[in-house]
mmCIF file of C-alpha atoms in Angstrom:
data_model
loop_
_atom_site.group_PDB
_atom_site.id
_atom_site.type_symbol
_atom_site.label_atom_id
_atom_site.label_comp_id
_atom_site.label_asym_id
_atom_site.label_seq_id
_atom_site.Cartn_x
_atom_site.Cartn_y
_atom_site.Cartn_z
ATOM 1 C CA MET A 1144 -0.045 -0.006 -0.106
ATOM 2 C CA THR A 1145 3.173 2.454 0.753
ATOM 3 C CA ALA A 1146 4.230 1.995 -2.046
ATOM 4 C CA LEU A 1147 0.636 2.684 -3.786
ATOM 5 C CA ALA A 1148 0.437 5.432 -2.101
ATOM 6 C CA PHE A 1149 3.812 6.640 -3.082
ATOM 7 C CA ALA A 1150 3.971 5.456 -7.213
ATOM 8 C CA SER A 1151 0.176 7.880 -7.564
ATOM 9 C CA ALA A 1152 2.250 11.256 -7.118
ATOM 10 C CA SER A 1153 4.046 10.682 -9.350
ATOM 11 C CA PHE A 1154 1.874 8.887 -12.497
ATOM 12 C CA ALA A 1155 1.463 12.726 -14.116
ATOM 13 C CA GLN A 1156 4.934 13.004 -13.541
ATOM 14 C CA GLN A 1157 5.793 9.925 -15.309
ATOM 15 C CA ALA A 1158 3.333 10.473 -18.341
ATOM 16 C CA ASP A 1159 5.181 11.990 -21.216
ATOM 17 C CA LYS A 1160 8.022 10.090 -20.094
ATOM 18 C CA PRO A 1161 8.965 7.374 -22.650
ATOM 19 C CA PRO A 1162 9.009 3.403 -21.573
ATOM 20 C CA VAL A 1163 11.925 1.521 -20.361
ATOM 21 C CA PRO A 1164 13.245 -1.682 -20.121
ATOM 22 C CA GLY A 1165 12.700 -3.567 -17.061
ATOM 23 C CA THR A 1166 10.020 -4.670 -14.251
ATOM 24 C CA TYR A 1167 6.494 -3.867 -15.137
ATOM 25 C CA TYR A 1168 4.255 -4.730 -11.902
ATOM 26 C CA SER A 1169 0.034 -4.308 -12.526
ATOM 27 C CA ALA A 1170 -0.956 -1.813 -9.164
ATOM 28 C CA LYS A 1171 -4.283 -3.628 -9.457
ATOM 29 C CA ASP A 1172 -2.946 -6.835 -8.520
ATOM 30 C CA PHE A 1173 0.474 -5.646 -7.391
ATOM 31 C CA GLU A 1174 -0.521 -8.383 -4.358
ATOM 32 C CA TRP A 1175 -0.504 -11.530 -6.548
ATOM 33 C CA LYS A 1176 0.187 -11.158 -10.524
ATOM 34 C CA PRO A 1177 3.276 -11.634 -11.530
ATOM 35 C CA PRO A 1178 5.121 -8.948 -13.049
ATOM 36 C CA LEU A 1179 6.259 -8.842 -16.427
ATOM 37 C CA PRO A 1180 9.531 -7.836 -18.175
ATOM 38 C CA PHE A 1181 8.023 -4.973 -20.814
ATOM 39 C CA ASN A 1182 4.981 -2.572 -20.309
ATOM 40 C CA PRO A 1183 2.233 -4.910 -20.945
ATOM 41 C CA HIS A 1184 0.026 -0.992 -20.917
ATOM 42 C CA PRO A 1185 2.778 1.426 -22.256
ATOM 43 C CA ASP A 1186 0.081 4.484 -23.362
ATOM 44 C CA LEU A 1187 -1.014 3.860 -19.142
ATOM 45 C CA PRO A 1188 1.607 6.288 -17.028
ATOM 46 C CA ALA A 1189 4.083 3.550 -14.756
ATOM 47 C CA VAL A 1190 6.476 5.039 -12.212
ATOM 48 C CA GLU A 1191 10.122 3.742 -11.034
ATOM 49 C CA PHE A 1192 9.915 2.411 -6.642
ATOM 50 C CA GLU A 1193 13.015 0.866 -6.693
ATOM 51 C CA PRO A 1194 15.482 0.789 -9.142
ATOM 52 C CA GLY A 1195 14.612 -1.010 -12.346
ATOM 53 C CA LYS A 1196 10.747 -2.266 -11.927
ATOM 54 C CA PHE A 1197 8.503 -0.286 -12.508
ATOM 55 C CA LEU A 1198 4.561 0.626 -10.756
ATOM 56 C CA VAL A 1199 1.980 0.313 -13.775
ATOM 57 C CA ASP A 1200 -1.595 2.024 -13.503
ATOM 58 C CA ASP A 1201 -3.480 -0.144 -14.066
ATOM 59 C CA THR A 1202 -6.226 0.542 -11.241
ATOM 60 C CA GLY A 1203 -8.498 2.664 -14.100
ATOM 61 C CA LEU A 1204 -9.332 -0.055 -16.530
ATOM 62 C CA PRO A 1205 -11.725 -3.043 -15.790
ATOM 63 C CA ASP A 1206 -11.728 -6.041 -14.599
ATOM 64 C CA THR A 1207 -10.268 -9.646 -17.047
ATOM 65 C CA PRO A 1208 -12.955 -13.213 -16.694
ATOM 66 C CA GLU A 1209 -8.970 -13.998 -15.413
ATOM 67 C CA GLN A 1210 -7.656 -11.044 -13.451
ATOM 68 C CA ILE A 1211 -11.411 -12.001 -11.829
ATOM 69 C CA ALA A 1212 -10.710 -15.817 -11.125
ATOM 70 C CA GLY A 1213 -6.810 -14.929 -10.260
ATOM 71 C CA ARG A 1214 -7.382 -11.919 -7.378
ATOM 72 C CA ALA A 1215 -10.324 -14.942 -6.003
ATOM 73 C CA ALA A 1216 -8.256 -17.154 -6.101
ATOM 74 C CA HIS A 1217 -5.367 -15.152 -4.084
ATOM 75 C CA GLN A 1218 -8.393 -14.585 -1.461
ATOM 76 C CA ALA A 1219 -9.385 -17.996 -1.071
ATOM 77 C CA ALA A 1220 -5.287 -19.072 -0.719
ATOM 78 C CA VAL A 1221 -4.958 -16.318 1.868
ATOM 79 C CA GLU A 1222 -8.016 -17.547 4.299
ATOM 80 C CA HIS A 1223 -6.003 -21.025 3.482
ATOM 81 C CA ALA A 1224 -3.101 -20.437 4.814
ATOM 82 C CA LYS A 1225 -4.227 -18.204 8.516
ATOM 83 C CA ALA A 1226 -6.379 -21.843 8.846
ATOM 84 C CA LEU A 1227 -3.694 -23.722 8.443
ATOM 85 C CA ALA A 1228 -1.427 -21.208 10.251
ATOM 86 C CA ALA A 1229 -4.413 -21.593 13.739
ATOM 87 C CA ASN A 1230 -4.431 -25.416 13.060
ATOM 88 C CA PRO A 1231 -1.061 -26.785 13.320
ATOM 89 C CA ALA A 1232 -3.234 -31.096 12.691
ATOM 90 C CA LEU A 1233 -4.943 -29.921 9.769
ATOM 91 C CA ALA A 1234 -1.283 -28.455 8.041
ATOM 92 C CA GLU A 1235 0.045 -31.767 8.051
ATOM 93 C CA ALA A 1236 -3.044 -33.046 7.437
ATOM 94 C CA GLU A 1237 -2.881 -31.060 4.102
ATOM 95 C CA ARG A 1238 1.260 -32.064 3.682
ATOM 96 C CA ALA A 1239 1.025 -35.437 3.993
ATOM 97 C CA ALA A 1240 -2.152 -35.230 1.738
ATOM 98 C CA ARG A 1241 0.281 -33.134 -1.017
ATOM 99 C CA HIS A 1242 2.622 -35.957 -0.088
ATOM 100 C CA ALA A 1243 0.748 -39.248 -1.267
ATOM 101 C CA ALA A 1244 0.037 -37.280 -3.854
ATOM 102 C CA GLN A 1245 3.023 -37.017 -5.480
ATOM 103 C CA GLU A 1246 4.208 -39.965 -5.029
ATOM 104 C CA ALA A 1247 1.668 -41.143 -6.474
ATOM 105 C CA ALA A 1248 2.074 -39.022 -9.554
ATOM 106 C CA TRP A 1249 5.934 -40.280 -9.758
ATOM 107 C CA LYS A 1250 4.182 -43.636 -9.819
ATOM 108 C CA ALA A 1251 2.503 -43.458 -12.501
ATOM 109 C CA THR A 1252 4.678 -41.028 -14.354
ATOM 110 C CA PHE A 1253 7.109 -44.692 -13.729
ATOM 111 C CA LEU A 1254 5.156 -46.781 -15.015
ATOM 112 C CA ALA A 1255 3.787 -45.314 -18.530
ATOM 113 C CA GLY A 1256 7.043 -43.825 -19.128
ATOM 114 C CA PHE A 1257 9.555 -45.944 -17.442
ATOM 115 C CA ALA A 1258 8.925 -49.367 -16.042
ATOM 116 C CA PRO A 1259 8.173 -50.474 -19.961
ATOM 117 C CA TRP A 1260 11.352 -50.282 -20.932
ATOM 118 C CA ILE A 1261 13.275 -51.798 -17.266
ATOM 119 C CA VAL A 1262 10.795 -54.226 -15.973
ATOM 120 C CA MET A 1263 10.242 -56.656 -18.569
ATOM 121 C CA ASP A 1264 8.932 -59.859 -17.812
ATOM 122 C CA GLU A 1265 10.651 -62.782 -20.176
ATOM 123 C CA ARG A 1266 7.997 -64.253 -21.978
ATOM 124 C CA ASP A 1267 7.834 -67.829 -24.177
ATOM 125 C CA GLY A 1268 8.286 -68.122 -27.627
ATOM 126 C CA LEU A 1269 3.983 -68.310 -27.964
ATOM 127 C CA GLY A 1270 4.677 -64.906 -25.840
ATOM 128 C CA ASN A 1271 4.103 -66.590 -22.626
ATOM 129 C CA VAL A 1272 4.803 -65.165 -19.228
ATOM 130 C CA THR A 1273 7.556 -67.506 -17.922
ATOM 131 C CA THR A 1274 8.485 -68.866 -14.924
ATOM 132 C CA SER A 1275 11.435 -69.841 -13.385
ATOM 133 C CA ALA A 1276 11.263 -73.457 -13.429
ATOM 134 C CA SER A 1277 9.980 -72.652 -17.526
ATOM 135 C CA LEU A 1278 13.107 -71.118 -17.777
ATOM 136 C CA GLU A 1279 15.278 -73.611 -16.951
ATOM 137 C CA GLU A 1280 13.134 -76.442 -18.376
ATOM 138 C CA ALA A 1281 13.268 -74.619 -21.697
ATOM 139 C CA ARG A 1282 17.747 -73.643 -20.988
ATOM 140 C CA LYS A 1283 18.050 -76.849 -20.651
ATOM 141 C CA SER A 1284 16.764 -78.452 -24.051
ATOM 142 C CA ALA A 1285 17.965 -76.030 -26.026
ATOM 143 C CA LEU A 1286 21.729 -77.237 -24.357
ATOM 144 C CA LEU A 1287 20.958 -80.792 -24.683
ATOM 145 C CA LYS A 1288 20.294 -79.666 -28.296
ATOM 146 C CA LEU A 1289 22.980 -77.279 -28.584
ATOM 147 C CA GLY A 1290 25.058 -80.457 -27.231
ATOM 148 C CA GLU A 1291 24.015 -82.567 -30.347
ATOM 149 C CA GLN A 1292 24.743 -80.247 -32.548
ATOM 150 C CA THR A 1293 28.414 -79.873 -31.555
ATOM 151 C CA ALA A 1294 28.795 -83.803 -31.459
ATOM 152 C CA LYS A 1295 28.273 -83.125 -34.837
ATOM 153 C CA ASP A 1296 30.610 -80.318 -34.908
ATOM 154 C CA ALA A 1297 33.137 -82.483 -33.515
ATOM 155 C CA GLN A 1298 32.974 -85.225 -35.285
ATOM 156 C CA ALA A 1299 33.128 -83.654 -38.717
ATOM 157 C CA ALA A 1300 36.396 -81.708 -37.119
ATOM 158 C CA LYS A 1301 37.873 -85.106 -36.021
ATOM 159 C CA GLU A 1302 37.674 -86.070 -39.571
ATOM 160 C CA GLN A 1303 39.428 -82.881 -41.398
ATOM 161 C CA VAL A 1304 42.247 -83.860 -38.709
ATOM 162 C CA ALA A 1305 42.657 -86.834 -39.432
ATOM 163 C CA GLU A 1306 42.802 -85.698 -43.228
ATOM 164 C CA PHE A 1307 45.383 -82.915 -42.094
ATOM 165 C CA ALA A 1308 47.260 -85.783 -40.414
ATOM 166 C CA ARG A 1309 47.113 -87.751 -43.145
ATOM 167 C CA THR A 1310 48.232 -85.132 -45.944
ATOM 168 C CA ASN A 1311 49.940 -81.977 -44.145
ATOM 169 C CA ALA A 1312 53.889 -81.031 -45.035
ATOM 170 C CA ILE A 1313 55.571 -80.999 -41.754
ATOM 171 C CA GLY A 1314 54.358 -84.694 -40.650
ATOM 172 C CA LEU A 1315 52.427 -83.501 -37.863
ATOM 173 C CA PRO A 1316 49.900 -86.160 -36.336
ATOM 174 C CA GLU A 1317 47.249 -85.598 -33.995
ATOM 175 C CA SER A 1318 47.790 -85.518 -31.254
ATOM 176 C CA TRP A 1319 51.265 -86.210 -29.825
ATOM 177 C CA THR A 1320 53.583 -86.541 -26.232
ATOM 178 C CA ASP A 1321 55.934 -83.959 -25.567
ATOM 179 C CA ALA A 1322 59.952 -84.064 -23.790
ATOM 180 C CA GLU A 1323 57.895 -82.514 -20.231
ATOM 181 C CA GLY A 1324 55.258 -84.976 -20.721
ATOM 182 C CA ARG A 1325 52.557 -82.646 -21.748
ATOM 183 C CA ARG A 1326 49.608 -84.024 -23.969
ATOM 184 C CA HIS A 1327 49.084 -81.952 -27.763
ATOM 185 C CA ILE A 1328 46.113 -82.587 -30.240
ATOM 186 C CA ILE A 1329 45.178 -81.238 -32.617
ATOM 187 C CA ASP A 1330 41.428 -80.176 -32.340
ATOM 188 C CA ARG A 1331 39.352 -78.839 -35.094
ATOM 189 C CA ILE A 1332 41.275 -77.239 -38.262
ATOM 190 C CA GLY A 1333 41.071 -73.518 -39.127
ATOM 191 C CA PRO A 1334 39.436 -71.081 -42.662
ATOM 192 C CA GLN A 1335 42.613 -71.279 -43.164
ATOM 193 C CA GLY A 1336 43.567 -74.699 -43.028
ATOM 194 C CA THR A 1337 45.487 -74.066 -39.728
ATOM 195 C CA PRO A 1338 45.705 -76.534 -36.838
ATOM 196 C CA TYR A 1339 44.045 -76.102 -34.056
ATOM 197 C CA ILE A 1340 46.434 -78.041 -31.821
ATOM 198 C CA LYS A 1341 45.056 -77.617 -28.324
ATOM 199 C CA HIS A 1342 47.552 -78.222 -25.002
ATOM 200 C CA GLY A 1343 47.728 -77.439 -21.348
ATOM 201 C CA HIS A 1344 48.284 -74.103 -19.163
ATOM 202 C CA ASN A 1345 49.617 -74.547 -16.549
ATOM 203 C CA LEU A 1346 48.093 -73.207 -12.880
ATOM 204 C CA GLY A 1347 49.422 -71.091 -10.462
ATOM 205 C CA SER A 1348 49.483 -72.076 -6.653
ATOM 206 C CA ALA A 1349 46.385 -71.022 -3.773
ATOM 207 C CA ILE A 1350 48.718 -68.073 -1.689
ATOM 208 C CA THR A 1351 49.679 -66.541 -5.142
ATOM 209 C CA VAL A 1352 45.186 -65.871 -5.950
ATOM 210 C CA GLY A 1353 44.559 -64.750 -2.768
ATOM 211 C CA ALA A 1354 42.014 -68.392 -2.497
ATOM 212 C CA THR A 1355 43.783 -68.932 0.833
ATOM 213 C CA ASN A 1356 41.953 -64.973 2.249
ATOM 214 C CA LEU A 1357 38.629 -67.203 1.520
ATOM 215 C CA TRP A 1358 39.097 -69.189 3.514
ATOM 216 C CA PRO A 1359 37.799 -70.506 7.295
ATOM 217 C CA GLY A 1360 40.617 -68.796 9.155
ATOM 218 C CA GLY A 1361 41.351 -66.313 6.604
ATOM 219 C CA PRO A 1362 41.417 -61.883 7.236
ATOM 220 C CA LEU A 1363 37.744 -61.689 5.281
ATOM 221 C CA GLY A 1364 35.963 -63.902 7.236
ATOM 222 C CA LEU A 1365 34.759 -65.544 4.546
ATOM 223 C CA GLY A 1366 35.287 -69.259 6.046
ATOM 224 C CA LEU A 1367 34.762 -70.714 1.812
ATOM 225 C CA THR A 1368 35.706 -73.847 1.009
ATOM 226 C CA GLY A 1369 33.584 -75.193 -1.898
ATOM 227 C CA THR A 1370 31.560 -77.441 0.293
ATOM 228 C CA ASN A 1371 28.212 -78.598 -2.079
ATOM 229 C CA VAL A 1372 30.463 -76.953 -4.813
ATOM 230 C CA SER A 1373 30.677 -79.657 -8.602
ATOM 231 C CA ILE A 1374 33.651 -78.142 -10.419
ATOM 232 C CA GLY A 1375 33.773 -79.259 -14.364
ATOM 233 C CA LEU A 1376 36.950 -80.242 -15.097
ATOM 234 C CA TRP A 1377 37.978 -80.981 -18.795
ATOM 235 C CA ASP A 1378 42.084 -81.149 -19.208
ATOM 236 C CA GLU A 1379 44.196 -83.031 -21.592
ATOM 237 C CA GLY A 1380 43.749 -86.206 -19.894
ATOM 238 C CA HIS A 1381 42.262 -87.698 -16.753
ATOM 239 C CA VAL A 1382 43.031 -87.451 -13.147
ATOM 240 C CA LEU A 1383 44.037 -90.403 -10.714
ATOM 241 C CA THR A 1384 40.690 -90.688 -8.782
ATOM 242 C CA ASN A 1385 41.902 -93.164 -5.775
ATOM 243 C CA HIS A 1386 45.266 -89.945 -5.133
ATOM 244 C CA GLN A 1387 45.077 -89.400 -1.402
ATOM 245 C CA GLU A 1388 43.902 -85.911 -1.563
ATOM 246 C CA PHE A 1389 41.040 -86.698 -3.753
ATOM 247 C CA THR A 1390 39.685 -90.202 -1.509
ATOM 248 C CA GLN A 1391 38.999 -88.217 1.588
ATOM 249 C CA ASN A 1392 35.123 -88.188 2.712
ATOM 250 C CA GLY A 1393 34.837 -90.312 -0.040
ATOM 251 C CA LEU A 1394 35.573 -90.151 -3.163
ATOM 252 C CA ARG A 1395 35.408 -86.535 -4.981
ATOM 253 C CA VAL A 1396 36.693 -86.658 -8.748
ATOM 254 C CA SER A 1397 34.396 -88.976 -11.143
ATOM 255 C CA LEU A 1398 35.206 -89.305 -14.617
ATOM 256 C CA MET A 1399 32.578 -88.592 -16.556
ATOM 257 C CA ASP A 1400 33.793 -89.431 -20.032
ATOM 258 C CA VAL A 1401 35.686 -93.440 -19.498
ATOM 259 C CA SER A 1402 34.417 -95.904 -21.542
ATOM 260 C CA GLY A 1403 37.661 -98.272 -20.901
ATOM 261 C CA SER A 1404 40.638 -98.306 -18.344
ATOM 262 C CA PRO A 1405 41.345 -94.526 -18.239
ATOM 263 C CA VAL A 1406 44.999 -93.198 -19.356
ATOM 264 C CA TYR A 1407 45.701 -90.649 -16.006
ATOM 265 C CA ASN A 1408 47.505 -87.736 -16.728
ATOM 266 C CA ASP A 1409 49.754 -85.784 -14.340
ATOM 267 C CA HIS A 1410 48.695 -82.625 -15.992
ATOM 268 C CA ALA A 1411 45.011 -83.577 -14.915
ATOM 269 C CA THR A 1412 45.309 -84.868 -11.345
ATOM 270 C CA HIS A 1413 47.877 -81.681 -10.715
ATOM 271 C CA VAL A 1414 44.971 -78.733 -11.862
ATOM 272 C CA ALA A 1415 42.458 -81.338 -10.166
ATOM 273 C CA GLY A 1416 44.610 -81.029 -6.494
ATOM 274 C CA THR A 1417 44.839 -77.041 -7.695
ATOM 275 C CA LEU A 1418 41.097 -77.104 -6.868
ATOM 276 C CA GLY A 1419 39.879 -79.592 -4.551
ATOM 277 C CA ALA A 1420 42.470 -81.171 -2.743
ATOM 278 C CA TRP A 1421 41.735 -81.784 -0.108
ATOM 279 C CA GLY A 1422 44.737 -81.074 2.315
ATOM 280 C CA VAL A 1423 46.471 -84.174 3.373
ATOM 281 C CA VAL A 1424 48.976 -82.400 3.147
ATOM 282 C CA GLY A 1425 48.550 -79.432 3.849
ATOM 283 C CA ALA A 1426 50.842 -77.331 0.895
ATOM 284 C CA ALA A 1427 48.634 -79.370 -1.287
ATOM 285 C CA LYS A 1428 45.364 -77.661 -0.181
ATOM 286 C CA GLY A 1429 43.114 -76.713 -3.484
ATOM 287 C CA PHE A 1430 40.996 -73.764 -3.571
ATOM 288 C CA SER A 1431 37.273 -75.290 -2.952
ATOM 289 C CA HIS A 1432 39.079 -78.554 -0.453
ATOM 290 C CA ARG A 1433 35.852 -79.733 0.317
ATOM 291 C CA ALA A 1434 34.312 -79.585 -3.336
ATOM 292 C CA ARG A 1435 33.492 -82.503 -5.840
ATOM 293 C CA VAL A 1436 34.753 -82.564 -9.055
ATOM 294 C CA LEU A 1437 33.416 -83.675 -12.188
ATOM 295 C CA SER A 1438 35.414 -84.235 -15.004
ATOM 296 C CA SER A 1439 36.775 -84.837 -18.628
ATOM 297 C CA ASP A 1440 39.225 -85.125 -21.347
ATOM 298 C CA PHE A 1441 39.525 -82.148 -23.651
ATOM 299 C CA ASP A 1442 39.294 -84.610 -27.446
ATOM 300 C CA TYR A 1443 34.998 -83.347 -26.683
ATOM 301 C CA ASP A 1444 34.912 -80.375 -24.844
ATOM 302 C CA PHE A 1445 32.720 -78.746 -27.159
ATOM 303 C CA GLN A 1446 30.153 -81.963 -27.410
ATOM 304 C CA GLU A 1447 30.161 -83.119 -23.628
ATOM 305 C CA MET A 1448 29.887 -79.491 -21.713
ATOM 306 C CA PRO A 1449 26.335 -78.697 -22.932
ATOM 307 C CA PRO A 1450 24.634 -81.870 -21.119
ATOM 308 C CA VAL A 1451 26.418 -81.571 -18.133
ATOM 309 C CA VAL A 1452 25.521 -78.535 -17.725
ATOM 310 C CA GLY A 1453 22.721 -78.566 -18.027
ATOM 311 C CA THR A 1454 21.826 -82.134 -15.925
ATOM 312 C CA ASN A 1455 24.384 -81.701 -13.135
ATOM 313 C CA ALA A 1456 23.915 -78.514 -11.904
ATOM 314 C CA VAL A 1457 27.642 -77.071 -13.088
ATOM 315 C CA ARG A 1458 28.081 -73.912 -12.656
ATOM 316 C CA ILE A 1459 32.056 -73.368 -12.964
ATOM 317 C CA SER A 1460 34.077 -74.915 -15.033
ATOM 318 C CA ASN A 1461 37.775 -74.488 -15.529
ATOM 319 C CA HIS A 1462 39.473 -75.595 -18.012
ATOM 320 C CA SER A 1463 43.723 -75.185 -17.520
ATOM 321 C CA TYR A 1464 44.264 -75.683 -21.870
ATOM 322 C CA GLY A 1465 44.451 -73.415 -25.183
ATOM 323 C CA TYR A 1466 45.622 -72.987 -28.565
ATOM 324 C CA ASN A 1467 49.020 -72.814 -29.585
ATOM 325 C CA PHE A 1468 49.782 -70.288 -33.051
ATOM 326 C CA GLY A 1469 52.874 -68.351 -34.376
ATOM 327 C CA TRP A 1470 55.869 -70.357 -33.568
ATOM 328 C CA ARG A 1471 55.806 -73.446 -31.656
ATOM 329 C CA LEU A 1472 58.395 -75.944 -30.707
ATOM 330 C CA ILE A 1473 57.781 -79.554 -31.707
ATOM 331 C CA GLY A 1474 59.088 -83.050 -31.333
ATOM 332 C CA GLY A 1475 63.024 -80.418 -30.678
ATOM 333 C CA THR A 1476 62.245 -78.420 -34.315
ATOM 334 C CA TRP A 1477 59.984 -75.013 -34.735
ATOM 335 C CA TYR A 1478 57.639 -74.275 -37.074
ATOM 336 C CA TRP A 1479 55.902 -71.269 -37.954
ATOM 337 C CA LEU A 1480 51.952 -72.205 -37.610
ATOM 338 C CA GLY A 1481 50.625 -68.346 -38.863
ATOM 339 C CA GLN A 1482 49.792 -68.234 -42.623
ATOM 340 C CA ASN A 1483 52.673 -66.039 -44.646
ATOM 341 C CA ASN A 1484 49.878 -64.702 -47.343
ATOM 342 C CA TRP A 1485 48.793 -63.542 -44.457
ATOM 343 C CA SER A 1486 52.063 -61.670 -42.684
ATOM 344 C CA SER A 1487 54.601 -62.708 -41.612
ATOM 345 C CA THR A 1488 55.840 -60.924 -38.684
ATOM 346 C CA GLU A 1489 52.107 -62.048 -37.117
ATOM 347 C CA ASP A 1490 49.647 -64.999 -36.439
ATOM 348 C CA TRP A 1491 46.254 -63.087 -37.506
ATOM 349 C CA HIS A 1492 44.893 -65.561 -35.473
ATOM 350 C CA PHE A 1493 46.029 -63.323 -32.014
ATOM 351 C CA GLY A 1494 42.155 -62.049 -31.080
ATOM 352 C CA TYR A 1495 40.508 -62.975 -33.169
ATOM 353 C CA TYR A 1496 36.395 -64.561 -33.014
ATOM 354 C CA ASP A 1497 36.064 -67.857 -33.714
ATOM 355 C CA ASP A 1498 34.240 -70.780 -34.113
ATOM 356 C CA VAL A 1499 35.396 -71.580 -30.454
ATOM 357 C CA ALA A 1500 35.085 -68.365 -28.523
ATOM 358 C CA ARG A 1501 31.135 -68.031 -30.652
ATOM 359 C CA THR A 1502 30.361 -72.137 -29.066
ATOM 360 C CA ASN A 1503 31.835 -70.961 -25.738
ATOM 361 C CA ASP A 1504 29.178 -67.959 -25.335
ATOM 362 C CA MET A 1505 26.404 -70.314 -27.154
ATOM 363 C CA ILE A 1506 27.226 -72.391 -23.431
ATOM 364 C CA ILE A 1507 26.713 -69.917 -21.448
ATOM 365 C CA SER A 1508 24.308 -67.093 -22.490
ATOM 366 C CA LEU A 1509 21.667 -70.761 -23.103
ATOM 367 C CA ARG A 1510 23.006 -71.384 -19.460
ATOM 368 C CA ARG A 1511 23.319 -68.246 -17.630
ATOM 369 C CA ARG A 1512 24.001 -68.952 -14.334
ATOM 370 C CA PHE A 1513 27.649 -71.294 -15.400
ATOM 371 C CA CYS A 1514 31.047 -69.876 -15.358
ATOM 372 C CA ARG A 1515 33.575 -71.096 -17.711
ATOM 373 C CA CYS A 1516 37.436 -70.424 -17.045
ATOM 374 C CA PHE A 1517 40.649 -69.917 -18.702
ATOM 375 C CA PRO A 1518 44.031 -69.480 -17.677
ATOM 376 C CA LEU A 1519 44.938 -66.099 -19.517
ATOM 377 C CA GLU A 1520 48.054 -67.729 -21.442
ATOM 378 C CA THR A 1521 45.337 -69.344 -23.259
ATOM 379 C CA ARG A 1522 43.923 -66.100 -24.714
ATOM 380 C CA ILE A 1523 47.110 -64.577 -25.652
ATOM 381 C CA GLY A 1524 49.711 -67.863 -26.350
ATOM 382 C CA MET A 1525 53.009 -66.941 -26.590
ATOM 383 C CA ALA A 1526 53.532 -62.649 -27.116
ATOM 384 C CA LEU A 1527 56.185 -61.621 -29.547
ATOM 385 C CA LEU A 1528 57.984 -65.227 -29.539
ATOM 386 C CA PRO A 1529 61.146 -65.434 -31.724
ATOM 387 C CA ASN A 1530 62.415 -67.915 -33.634
ATOM 388 C CA PRO A 1531 65.577 -69.381 -31.918
ATOM 389 C CA SER A 1532 67.889 -70.332 -34.681
ATOM 390 C CA GLY A 1533 66.592 -67.237 -36.864
ATOM 391 C CA THR A 1534 65.886 -67.845 -39.432
ATOM 392 C CA GLY A 1535 62.302 -66.808 -39.289
ATOM 393 C CA PRO A 1536 61.007 -63.849 -38.218
ATOM 394 C CA SER A 1537 59.010 -63.207 -34.498
ATOM 395 C CA THR A 1538 55.100 -63.640 -33.538
ATOM 396 C CA VAL A 1539 52.616 -63.251 -31.819
ATOM 397 C CA GLY A 1540 50.698 -65.635 -31.081
ATOM 398 C CA ALA A 1541 46.773 -66.341 -29.219
ATOM 399 C CA GLY A 1542 44.196 -68.655 -28.507
ATOM 400 C CA ASN A 1543 40.390 -68.832 -28.850
ATOM 401 C CA GLY A 1544 39.659 -65.197 -29.255
ATOM 402 C CA PRO A 1545 38.302 -62.741 -27.145
ATOM 403 C CA THR A 1546 34.532 -64.415 -25.692
ATOM 404 C CA ARG A 1547 33.200 -61.888 -23.416
ATOM 405 C CA SER A 1548 31.339 -64.888 -21.259
ATOM 406 C CA VAL A 1549 34.157 -66.881 -20.283
ATOM 407 C CA HIS A 1550 36.235 -65.850 -16.952
ATOM 408 C CA TRP A 1551 40.081 -64.826 -17.228
ATOM 409 C CA THR A 1552 42.761 -65.755 -14.289
ATOM 410 C CA ALA A 1553 45.937 -65.566 -13.884
ATOM 411 C CA ALA A 1554 48.584 -66.309 -11.633
ATOM 412 C CA ARG A 1555 52.273 -65.144 -11.588
ATOM 413 C CA LYS A 1556 54.938 -68.432 -10.334
ATOM 414 C CA GLY A 1557 57.095 -68.111 -8.144
ATOM 415 C CA ILE A 1558 55.616 -65.951 -5.448
ATOM 416 C CA THR A 1559 56.592 -67.308 -1.983
ATOM 417 C CA ARG A 1560 55.281 -66.463 1.389
#
């Protein structure tokens, strides 16, 4: 009211001056009507009551329907505010009602605009909502079908390998054991005629990777032992199942693929011990020393894995082997396993997403809760390994390809407590 009284005395003096930029308020509805950045009535006088703020004398103009409604709403709000101030319980009830209304509005917005893209029922091929049981059954069926297909692929691959062994110029056999006792097999023939030579890689100790921290008495307080866990193991041969580290509390290592007498293998037995040795000899204690191990050789790994992980509740498996490319020492002689028509200095298999990586991803995608563990050496192969004779190129070796579903593990050698 003071501002209005002050302004009314100056309207006549300001009427003949041109309008200037600023913030303009209505004299008639000063208390409730928002200001404008310009004079809505340039023919009416205005007075600057604060720097940059002007009051427009619109008191002589007739009310518009919007002004009448706005004035009534403002007066109602003033009366409502007085009522709330006089009654705290009413004020709290209104606050709660506003909060509930806002929550409901947010929920409606979320359900309409966001939830359809975030929370979606999984449906089968007919559009029916699936259940956990139906999903598990569908995945098992898909894994068994995949196993049938990989079995056919494995048989075709073996036939290609047999033909390669008969005709290759350097006389590579289908399989052999090197001077260190490690078994090698030609697993398949690549798209450019390259043999995929598979052999085992050694693992580091439980101390190296910190597994002891997880055991009972470890600093993390987790007390993990592997009890009631089944671990799949594919390796270059059969595990010596009657070893003292595997016979405590019953036979804890089972062979999955034996028909006839098993061919025991040192590397497979060592890896099984790394996974699940009981600890009869304390230094030999395995990572999951109370787990059970289901073991097989690596000859038909892709053929065997789908049905095993689909029907035996195996959620993790170990594969301490891989493929060799580039320069390899075979029978005392160095051979270049790359493709000279592609490159004489780098083996193109490095990082190549081949059918091995693709099949890995297919199995894990169907099983969902299945982790395959490969040593990192499998992937990077023999990096920048020169031909020791000095007569050939250096090479970058390679492994299974950059599958995203596989868990890669690495351990340094020679580390002591």
